[in-house]
């Protein structure tokens, strides 16, 4: 693996994996404590519509997927806040329609034979410098937002009723978390694909939750754990010529099983 670091695409993949791991650790912690895992799954699959539109119109994939994912997140936030009893139906609808739109636009793209596997299971080895700039900018933005509004986000995440009583705009922060989740899903798709993105946003967080005593430490620990999983997964992918996203998730799942067994024994 050390000799592979001399290649630019491996360097880009490693940097992207580390950045996305910490983004996933931060936002994944918020997704888990706010019980938004199913919502994030809906956003992930709906974002495929943006990928299809981006391919058809010739705009950057990240831009198209981000716009579509954020739109889906805003719609889900509106439905969750105003019609919570129907949220499962709407998530399923957005999930299916988003993917259908993406597939249709890919089919309509003239002369373009798209590799669907790269979006379903990730293509971290195809990350370029522009992708890294996008990921890095998103990481800085997320760190700034979470640091600036940490107390409010903490209050909303663990006791929204108390947060509302003390004057916190619960609807705003709930929507903000969903929007940040949408951006996180988009960058994570590049690493592990939209099929596996939820695993990256939950497995390291589950382990970190059992090792931390606060939301802040949970974010940091889960980011570090996700980084370790990503680096090992990349090594497996390079060494055995396997799909990188699947390797990362397989390493994560095996590590979770080992962690649960050791915890049970203790």
Coordinates of N, CA, C and O in Angstrom, one line a residue, residues 61-228:
X61 N -21.7 16.7 -11.2 CA -22.5 15.7 -10.5 C -22.8 16.2 -9.0 O -23.9 16.1 -8.6
X62 N -21.8 16.7 -8.3 CA -22.0 17.1 -7.0 C -23.0 18.2 -6.9 O -23.8 18.2 -6.0
X63 N -23.0 19.1 -7.8 CA -23.9 20.3 -7.8 C -25.3 19.8 -8.0 O -26.3 20.1 -7.2
X64 N -25.5 18.9 -9.0 CA -26.9 18.4 -9.3 C -27.4 17.6 -8.2 O -28.6 17.7 -7.7
X65 N -26.6 16.7 -7.6 CA -27.0 15.8 -6.5 C -27.3 16.6 -5.3 O -28.2 16.4 -4.5
X66 N -26.5 17.7 -5.0 CA -26.7 18.5 -3.8 C -28.0 19.3 -3.9 O -28.7 19.3 -2.9
X67 N -28.3 19.9 -5.0 CA -29.6 20.6 -5.2 C -30.7 19.7 -5.0 O -31.7 20.0 -4.2
X68 N -30.7 18.5 -5.6 CA -31.8 17.6 -5.4 C -31.9 17.0 -4.0 O -33.0 16.9 -3.5
X69 N -30.8 16.7 -3.4 CA -30.8 16.2 -2.0 C -31.3 17.2 -1.0 O -32.1 16.9 -0.1
X70 N -30.9 18.5 -1.2 CA -31.3 19.5 -0.3 C -32.8 19.8 -0.4 O -33.5 20.0 0.6
X71 N -33.3 19.8 -1.7 CA -34.7 19.9 -1.9 C -35.5 18.8 -1.2 O -36.5 19.1 -0.6
X72 N -35.0 17.6 -1.3 CA -35.7 16.5 -0.7 C -35.6 16.6 0.8 O -36.6 16.3 1.5
X73 N -34.5 17.1 1.4 CA -34.4 17.3 2.8 C -35.3 18.4 3.3 O -36.0 18.2 4.4
X74 N -35.5 19.5 2.6 CA -36.4 20.5 3.0 C -37.9 20.0 2.9 O -38.6 20.3 3.8
X75 N -38.2 19.2 1.9 CA -39.5 18.7 1.8 C -39.8 17.7 3.0 O -40.9 17.7 3.6
X76 N -38.8 16.9 3.3 CA -38.9 16.0 4.4 C -39.1 16.7 5.8 O -39.8 16.3 6.6
X77 N -38.3 17.8 5.9 CA -38.4 18.6 7.1 C -39.8 19.1 7.3 O -40.4 19.1 8.4
X78 N -40.4 19.7 6.2 CA -41.7 20.2 6.2 C -42.7 19.2 6.6 O -43.6 19.4 7.4
X79 N -42.6 18.0 5.9 CA -43.6 16.9 6.2 C -43.5 16.4 7.6 O -44.5 16.2 8.3
X80 N -42.2 16.3 8.1 CA -42.0 15.8 9.5 C -42.6 16.7 10.5 O -43.2 16.2 11.5
X81 N -42.4 18.0 10.3 CA -42.8 19.0 11.3 C -44.4 19.1 11.3 O -45.0 19.2 12.3
X82 N -45.0 19.0 10.1 CA -46.4 19.3 10.0 C -47.3 18.1 9.8 O -48.5 18.2 10.2
X83 N -46.8 17.0 9.3 CA -47.6 15.8 9.1 C -46.8 14.6 9.5 O -46.5 13.7 8.7
X84 N -46.4 14.5 10.8 CA -45.5 13.4 11.2 C -46.1 12.1 11.0 O -45.4 11.1 10.8
X85 N -47.4 12.0 11.1 CA -48.1 10.6 11.0 C -48.0 10.1 9.6 O -48.2 8.9 9.4
X86 N -47.6 10.9 8.6 CA -47.5 10.4 7.2 C -46.1 10.4 6.7 O -45.9 10.2 5.5
X87 N -45.2 10.5 7.6 CA -43.8 10.7 7.1 C -43.3 9.4 6.4 O -42.5 9.5 5.4
X88 N -43.6 8.2 6.9 CA -43.2 7.0 6.3 C -43.6 6.9 4.8 O -42.8 6.5 3.9
X89 N -44.9 7.3 4.5 CA -45.4 7.3 3.2 C -44.6 8.2 2.3 O -44.2 7.9 1.1
X90 N -44.4 9.4 2.8 CA -43.7 10.4 1.9 C -42.2 10.1 1.7 O -41.7 10.4 0.6
X91 N -41.6 9.5 2.7 CA -40.2 9.1 2.5 C -40.1 8.1 1.5 O -39.2 8.1 0.6
X92 N -41.0 7.1 1.5 CA -41.0 6.0 0.5 C -41.2 6.6 -0.9 O -40.6 6.2 -1.9
X93 N -42.1 7.6 -0.9 CA -42.5 8.2 -2.2 C -41.3 9.0 -2.8 O -40.9 8.8 -4.0
X94 N -40.6 9.8 -1.9 CA -39.4 10.5 -2.4 C -38.3 9.6 -2.8 O -37.6 9.8 -3.8
X95 N -38.1 8.6 -2.0 CA -37.1 7.6 -2.2 C -37.3 7.0 -3.7 O -36.3 7.0 -4.5
X96 N -38.5 6.5 -4.0 CA -38.7 5.8 -5.2 C -38.7 6.8 -6.4 O -38.1 6.5 -7.5
X97 N -39.4 7.9 -6.2 CA -39.5 8.9 -7.3 C -38.1 9.5 -7.7 O -37.8 9.7 -8.9
X98 N -37.3 9.8 -6.7 CA -35.9 10.3 -6.9 C -35.1 9.3 -7.8 O -34.4 9.8 -8.7
X99 N -35.1 8.1 -7.4 CA -34.3 7.1 -8.2 C -34.9 6.9 -9.6 O -34.1 6.8 -10.5
X100 N -36.2 6.9 -9.7 CA -36.8 6.8 -11.0 C -36.5 8.0 -11.9 O -36.2 7.8 -13.1
X101 N -36.5 9.2 -11.4 CA -36.1 10.3 -12.2 C -34.7 10.2 -12.6 O -34.3 10.5 -13.8
X102 N -33.8 9.8 -11.7 CA -32.4 9.7 -12.1 C -32.2 8.7 -13.2 O -31.4 8.9 -14.2
X103 N -32.8 7.5 -13.1 CA -32.7 6.5 -14.1 C -33.2 6.9 -15.5 O -32.6 6.7 -16.5
X104 N -34.4 7.6 -15.5 CA -35.0 8.1 -16.7 C -34.0 9.1 -17.4 O -33.8 9.1 -18.6
X105 N -33.5 10.1 -16.6 CA -32.6 11.1 -17.2 C -31.3 10.4 -17.7 O -30.7 10.9 -18.8
X106 N -30.8 9.4 -17.1 CA -29.6 8.7 -17.6 C -29.9 8.0 -18.9 O -29.1 8.1 -19.8
X107 N -31.1 7.4 -19.0 CA -31.5 6.8 -20.2 C -31.7 7.8 -21.3 O -31.4 7.4 -22.5
X108 N -32.1 9.0 -21.0 CA -32.3 10.0 -22.0 C -31.1 10.7 -22.5 O -31.1 11.4 -23.5
X109 N -30.0 10.5 -21.7 CA -28.7 11.2 -22.1 C -28.1 10.5 -23.4 O -27.8 9.3 -23.4
X110 N -28.0 11.3 -24.4 CA -27.6 10.7 -25.7 C -26.1 10.3 -25.7 O -25.2 11.1 -25.2
X111 N -25.8 9.1 -26.1 CA -24.4 8.7 -26.3 C -23.6 8.6 -25.0 O -22.4 8.6 -25.0
X112 N -24.3 8.4 -23.8 CA -23.6 8.4 -22.5 C -23.9 7.0 -21.9 O -25.1 6.7 -21.5
X113 N -22.9 6.2 -21.8 CA -23.1 4.9 -21.2 C -22.5 5.0 -19.8 O -21.4 4.7 -19.5
X114 N -23.4 5.4 -18.9 CA -23.0 5.6 -17.5 C -22.8 4.3 -16.7 O -23.5 3.4 -16.9
X115 N -21.8 4.4 -15.8 CA -21.5 3.2 -15.0 C -22.3 3.4 -13.7 O -21.9 4.1 -12.8
X116 N -23.5 2.8 -13.6 CA -24.4 3.0 -12.5 C -23.7 2.4 -11.2 O -24.0 2.9 -10.1
X117 N -22.9 1.4 -11.3 CA -22.2 0.9 -10.1 C -21.4 1.9 -9.4 O -21.3 1.8 -8.1
X118 N -20.8 2.8 -10.1 CA -20.0 3.8 -9.4 C -20.8 4.7 -8.5 O -20.2 5.3 -7.5
X119 N -22.1 4.9 -8.8 CA -22.9 5.7 -7.9 C -23.6 4.9 -6.9 O -24.0 5.4 -5.8
X120 N -23.9 3.6 -7.2 CA -24.5 2.8 -6.2 C -23.6 2.3 -5.2 O -24.0 2.1 -4.0
X121 N -22.3 2.0 -5.5 CA -21.4 1.4 -4.6 C -20.1 2.3 -4.4 O -19.2 1.8 -3.8
X122 N -20.1 3.5 -4.9 CA -19.0 4.4 -4.7 C -17.9 4.2 -5.7 O -17.7 3.2 -6.4
X123 N -17.1 5.3 -5.9 CA -16.0 5.3 -6.8 C -14.9 6.3 -6.2 O -14.5 7.3 -6.9
X124 N -14.5 6.0 -5.0 CA -13.5 6.9 -4.3 C -12.2 7.0 -5.1 O -11.5 8.0 -5.0
X125 N -11.8 6.0 -5.9 CA -10.6 6.1 -6.6 C -10.7 7.0 -7.8 O -9.7 7.3 -8.4
X126 N -11.9 7.5 -8.1 CA -12.1 8.4 -9.2 C -12.2 9.9 -8.7 O -12.5 10.8 -9.5
X127 N -12.0 10.1 -7.4 CA -12.0 11.4 -6.9 C -11.0 12.3 -7.5 O -9.8 11.9 -7.6
X128 N -11.3 13.5 -7.9 CA -10.4 14.5 -8.4 C -10.2 15.7 -7.5 O -10.8 15.7 -6.4
X129 N -9.4 16.6 -7.9 CA -9.1 17.8 -7.1 C -10.3 18.6 -6.8 O -10.5 19.2 -5.7
X130 N -11.1 18.8 -7.8 CA -12.4 19.6 -7.7 C -13.3 18.9 -6.6 O -13.9 19.6 -5.8
X131 N -13.3 17.6 -6.6 CA -14.1 16.9 -5.6 C -13.6 17.2 -4.2 O -14.3 17.4 -3.2
X132 N -12.2 17.2 -4.1 CA -11.6 17.4 -2.8 C -11.9 18.8 -2.3 O -12.1 19.0 -1.1
X133 N -11.9 19.8 -3.2 CA -12.2 21.2 -2.8 C -13.6 21.3 -2.3 O -13.9 21.9 -1.3
X134 N -14.5 20.6 -2.9 CA -15.9 20.6 -2.5 C -16.1 19.9 -1.1 O -16.7 20.4 -0.2
X135 N -15.4 18.7 -0.9 CA -15.5 18.0 0.3 C -14.8 18.8 1.5 O -15.4 18.9 2.6
X136 N -13.7 19.5 1.2 CA -13.0 20.3 2.2 C -13.8 21.5 2.6 O -13.9 21.8 3.8
X137 N -14.4 22.1 1.6 CA -15.3 23.3 1.9 C -16.5 22.9 2.8 O -16.8 23.6 3.7
X138 N -17.1 21.8 2.4 CA -18.2 21.3 3.2 C -17.8 21.0 4.6 O -18.5 21.3 5.6
X139 N -16.6 20.3 4.8 CA -16.1 20.0 6.1 C -15.9 21.2 7.0 O -16.4 21.3 8.1
X140 N -15.3 22.3 6.4 CA -15.1 23.5 7.1 C -16.5 24.1 7.5 O -16.6 24.6 8.6
X141 N -17.4 24.1 6.6 CA -18.7 24.7 6.8 C -19.4 24.0 8.0 O -20.0 24.6 8.9
X142 N -19.4 22.6 7.9 CA -20.1 21.8 9.0 C -19.4 22.1 10.3 O -20.1 22.3 11.3
X143 N -18.1 22.1 10.4 CA -17.4 22.3 11.7 C -17.8 23.7 12.2 O -18.1 23.9 13.4
X144 N -17.9 24.7 11.3 CA -18.2 26.1 11.8 C -19.6 26.1 12.3 O -19.9 26.7 13.4
X145 N -20.6 25.5 11.6 CA -22.0 25.6 12.0 C -22.2 24.8 13.3 O -22.9 25.3 14.2
X146 N -21.6 23.6 13.4 CA -21.8 22.8 14.6 C -21.1 23.5 15.8 O -21.7 23.4 16.9
X147 N -20.0 24.1 15.6 CA -19.3 24.8 16.7 C -20.1 26.0 17.2 O -20.2 26.3 18.4
X148 N -20.5 26.8 16.2 CA -21.2 28.1 16.5 C -22.5 27.8 17.2 O -22.9 28.6 18.1
X149 N -23.3 26.8 16.8 CA -24.6 26.5 17.3 C -24.6 25.3 18.2 O -25.7 24.6 18.3
X150 N -23.5 24.9 18.7 CA -23.4 23.6 19.4 C -24.5 23.4 20.5 O -25.1 22.4 20.6
X151 N -24.6 24.4 21.4 CA -25.5 24.3 22.5 C -27.0 24.2 22.0 O -27.7 23.4 22.6
X152 N -27.3 24.9 21.0 CA -28.7 24.8 20.5 C -28.9 23.5 19.8 O -30.0 22.9 20.0
X153 N -28.0 23.0 19.0 CA -28.1 21.7 18.4 C -28.2 20.6 19.4 O -28.9 19.7 19.3
X154 N -27.4 20.7 20.5 CA -27.4 19.7 21.5 C -28.7 19.7 22.2 O -29.3 18.6 22.5
X155 N -29.3 20.9 22.5 CA -30.6 21.0 23.2 C -31.7 20.4 22.3 O -32.5 19.6 22.8
X156 N -31.7 20.7 21.0 CA -32.7 20.2 20.1 C -32.6 18.7 19.9 O -33.6 18.0 19.8
X157 N -31.4 18.2 19.9 CA -31.1 16.8 19.7 C -31.6 15.9 20.8 O -32.1 14.8 20.6
X158 N -31.4 16.4 22.0 CA -31.7 15.5 23.2 C -33.1 15.9 23.9 O -33.6 15.0 24.6
X159 N -33.5 17.1 23.8 CA -34.8 17.5 24.5 C -35.3 18.7 23.7 O -35.2 19.8 24.1
X160 N -36.1 18.4 22.6 CA -36.6 19.5 21.8 C -37.6 20.3 22.5 O -37.8 21.5 22.3
X161 N -38.4 19.7 23.4 CA -39.4 20.5 24.1 C -38.8 21.5 25.1 O -39.2 22.6 25.2
X162 N -37.7 21.1 25.8 CA -37.0 22.0 26.7 C -36.4 23.1 25.8 O -36.4 24.3 26.2
X163 N -35.8 22.7 24.7 CA -35.2 23.7 23.8 C -36.2 24.8 23.4 O -35.9 26.0 23.3
X164 N -37.4 24.3 23.0 CA -38.4 25.3 22.6 C -38.8 26.2 23.7 O -39.0 27.4 23.5
X165 N -38.9 25.7 25.0 CA -39.2 26.5 26.1 C -38.2 27.6 26.4 O -38.6 28.7 26.9
X166 N -37.0 27.3 26.1 CA -35.9 28.3 26.4 C -35.7 29.2 25.2 O -34.8 30.0 25.1
X167 N -36.6 29.1 24.2 CA -36.6 30.1 23.1 C -35.8 29.6 21.8 O -35.6 30.4 20.9
X168 N -35.3 28.4 21.8 CA -34.6 27.9 20.6 C -35.6 27.6 19.5 O -36.6 27.0 19.7
X169 N -35.2 28.0 18.3 CA -36.0 27.7 17.1 C -35.8 26.3 16.7 O -34.9 26.0 15.9
X170 N -36.6 25.4 17.3 CA -36.5 24.0 17.0 C -36.6 23.6 15.6 O -35.9 22.8 15.0
X171 N -37.6 24.2 14.9 CA -37.9 23.9 13.5 C -36.7 24.2 12.6 O -36.3 23.5 11.7
X172 N -36.0 25.4 12.9 CA -34.9 25.8 12.1 C -33.7 24.8 12.3 O -33.1 24.4 11.3
X173 N -33.4 24.4 13.5 CA -32.3 23.6 13.7 C -32.6 22.1 13.2 O -31.7 21.4 12.8
X174 N -33.8 21.7 13.3 CA -34.2 20.4 12.8 C -34.0 20.4 11.3 O -33.4 19.4 10.7
X175 N -34.4 21.5 10.6 CA -34.2 21.6 9.2 C -32.8 21.7 8.8 O -32.3 21.1 7.8
X176 N -32.0 22.5 9.6 CA -30.6 22.6 9.4 C -29.9 21.3 9.4 O -29.0 21.0 8.5
X177 N -30.2 20.5 10.4 CA -29.5 19.1 10.5 C -29.8 18.3 9.3 O -29.0 17.6 8.7
X178 N -31.1 18.4 8.8 CA -31.5 17.6 7.6 C -30.7 18.1 6.4 O -30.3 17.3 5.5
X179 N -30.6 19.4 6.2 CA -29.9 19.9 5.1 C -28.4 19.5 5.1 O -27.9 19.1 4.1
X180 N -27.8 19.6 6.3 CA -26.4 19.2 6.4 C -26.3 17.7 6.1 O -25.3 17.2 5.5
X181 N -27.3 16.9 6.5 CA -27.3 15.5 6.2 C -27.4 15.3 4.7 O -26.7 14.3 4.2
X182 N -28.1 16.1 4.0 CA -28.2 16.0 2.6 C -26.8 16.2 1.9 O -26.4 15.4 1.0
X183 N -26.1 17.2 2.3 CA -24.8 17.4 1.8 C -23.8 16.3 2.1 O -23.0 15.9 1.3
X184 N -24.0 15.8 3.3 CA -23.1 14.7 3.8 C -23.4 13.4 2.9 O -22.4 12.7 2.5
X185 N -24.6 13.2 2.7 CA -25.0 12.0 1.9 C -24.4 12.1 0.5 O -23.9 11.2 -0.1
X186 N -24.4 13.3 -0.1 CA -23.9 13.6 -1.5 C -22.4 13.2 -1.5 O -21.9 12.5 -2.4
X187 N -21.6 13.7 -0.6 CA -20.2 13.5 -0.6 C -19.9 12.0 -0.2 O -18.9 11.4 -0.7
X188 N -20.7 11.4 0.6 CA -20.4 10.0 1.0 C -20.8 9.1 -0.1 O -20.2 8.0 -0.2
X189 N -21.7 9.5 -1.0 CA -22.0 8.7 -2.2 C -20.7 8.4 -3.0 O -20.5 7.3 -3.6
X190 N -19.8 9.4 -3.1 CA -18.6 9.3 -3.9 C -17.7 8.2 -3.3 O -16.9 7.6 -4.0
X191 N -17.8 8.0 -1.9 CA -16.9 7.1 -1.2 C -17.5 5.7 -1.2 O -16.8 4.7 -1.5
X192 N -18.7 5.6 -0.8 CA -19.3 4.2 -0.6 C -20.5 4.0 -1.4 O -21.1 2.8 -1.4
X193 N -21.1 5.0 -2.1 CA -22.3 4.8 -2.9 C -23.5 5.0 -2.1 O -23.6 4.9 -0.9
X194 N -24.6 5.3 -2.8 CA -25.9 5.6 -2.1 C -26.5 4.3 -1.5 O -27.3 4.4 -0.5
X195 N -26.2 3.1 -2.0 CA -26.7 1.9 -1.4 C -26.1 1.7 0.0 O -26.8 1.2 0.9
X196 N -24.8 2.1 0.2 CA -24.1 1.8 1.4 C -23.9 3.0 2.3 O -23.3 2.8 3.4
X197 N -24.4 4.1 1.9 CA -24.1 5.3 2.7 C -24.6 5.3 4.1 O -24.0 5.9 5.0
X198 N -25.8 4.7 4.3 CA -26.3 4.7 5.7 C -25.5 3.9 6.6 O -25.4 4.2 7.8
X199 N -24.8 2.9 6.1 CA -23.9 2.1 7.0 C -22.7 3.0 7.5 O -22.3 2.9 8.6
X200 N -22.2 3.8 6.6 CA -21.1 4.7 7.0 C -21.6 5.7 8.0 O -20.8 6.2 8.8
X201 N -22.8 6.1 7.9 CA -23.4 7.1 8.8 C -23.9 6.6 10.2 O -24.3 7.3 11.0
X202 N -23.9 5.2 10.3 CA -24.4 4.7 11.5 C -23.4 3.7 12.3 O -23.4 3.7 13.5
X203 N -22.7 2.9 11.5 CA -21.8 1.9 12.2 C -20.8 2.5 13.1 O -20.6 2.2 14.3
X204 N -20.0 3.5 12.6 CA -19.0 4.1 13.5 C -19.6 4.9 14.6 O -19.1 4.9 15.7
X205 N -20.8 5.4 14.4 CA -21.5 6.2 15.4 C -22.0 5.3 16.5 O -21.9 5.6 17.7
X206 N -22.4 4.1 16.2 CA -22.9 3.1 17.2 C -21.7 2.8 18.1 O -21.9 2.7 19.3
X207 N -20.6 2.5 17.5 CA -19.4 2.2 18.3 C -19.0 3.3 19.2 O -18.7 3.2 20.4
X208 N -18.9 4.5 18.6 CA -18.5 5.7 19.3 C -19.5 6.1 20.4 O -19.1 6.6 21.5
X209 N -20.8 5.8 20.2 CA -21.8 6.1 21.2 C -21.5 5.3 22.5 O -21.7 5.8 23.6
X210 N -21.0 4.1 22.4 CA -20.7 3.3 23.6 C -19.3 3.6 24.2 O -19.0 3.1 25.2
X211 N -18.5 4.5 23.5 CA -17.2 4.8 24.0 C -17.1 6.3 24.5 O -16.1 6.7 24.9
X212 N -18.2 7.0 24.3 CA -18.2 8.5 24.6 C -19.2 8.9 25.7 O -20.1 8.1 26.0
X213 N -19.0 10.0 26.2 CA -19.8 10.5 27.3 C -20.6 11.8 26.9 O -21.3 12.4 27.7
X214 N -20.3 12.3 25.7 CA -21.0 13.5 25.3 C -21.1 13.5 23.7 O -20.5 12.7 23.1
X215 N -22.0 14.4 23.2 CA -22.2 14.5 21.8 C -20.9 14.9 21.1 O -20.5 14.4 20.0
X216 N -20.2 15.8 21.7 CA -18.9 16.3 21.2 C -17.9 15.2 21.0 O -17.3 15.0 19.9
X217 N -17.7 14.4 22.1 CA -16.7 13.3 22.0 C -17.2 12.2 21.1 O -16.4 11.6 20.4
X218 N -18.5 12.1 21.0 CA -19.1 11.1 20.1 C -18.7 11.4 18.6 O -18.4 10.5 17.8
X219 N -18.8 12.7 18.3 CA -18.5 13.1 16.9 C -17.0 12.9 16.6 O -16.7 12.4 15.5
X220 N -16.1 13.2 17.5 CA -14.7 13.0 17.2 C -14.3 11.6 17.2 O -13.6 11.1 16.2
X221 N -14.8 10.8 18.1 CA -14.5 9.3 18.1 C -15.0 8.6 16.9 O -14.3 7.8 16.3
X222 N -16.3 8.9 16.5 CA -16.8 8.3 15.3 C -16.1 8.7 14.1 O -15.9 7.9 13.2
X223 N -15.6 10.0 14.0 CA -14.8 10.4 12.9 C -13.5 9.6 12.8 O -13.1 9.2 11.7
X224 N -12.9 9.4 13.9 CA -11.6 8.7 13.9 C -11.8 7.2 13.6 O -11.1 6.6 12.8
X225 N -12.9 6.6 14.1 CA -13.2 5.2 13.8 C -13.5 5.1 12.3 O -13.1 4.1 11.7
X226 N -14.3 6.0 11.8 CA -14.7 5.9 10.3 C -13.4 6.1 9.5 O -13.3 5.4 8.4
X227 N -12.5 6.9 9.9 CA -11.2 7.1 9.2 C -10.4 5.7 9.1 O -9.9 5.4 8.1
X228 N -10.4 5.1 10.3 CA -9.7 3.8 10.3 C -10.3 2.8 9.4 O -9.6 2.1 8.6

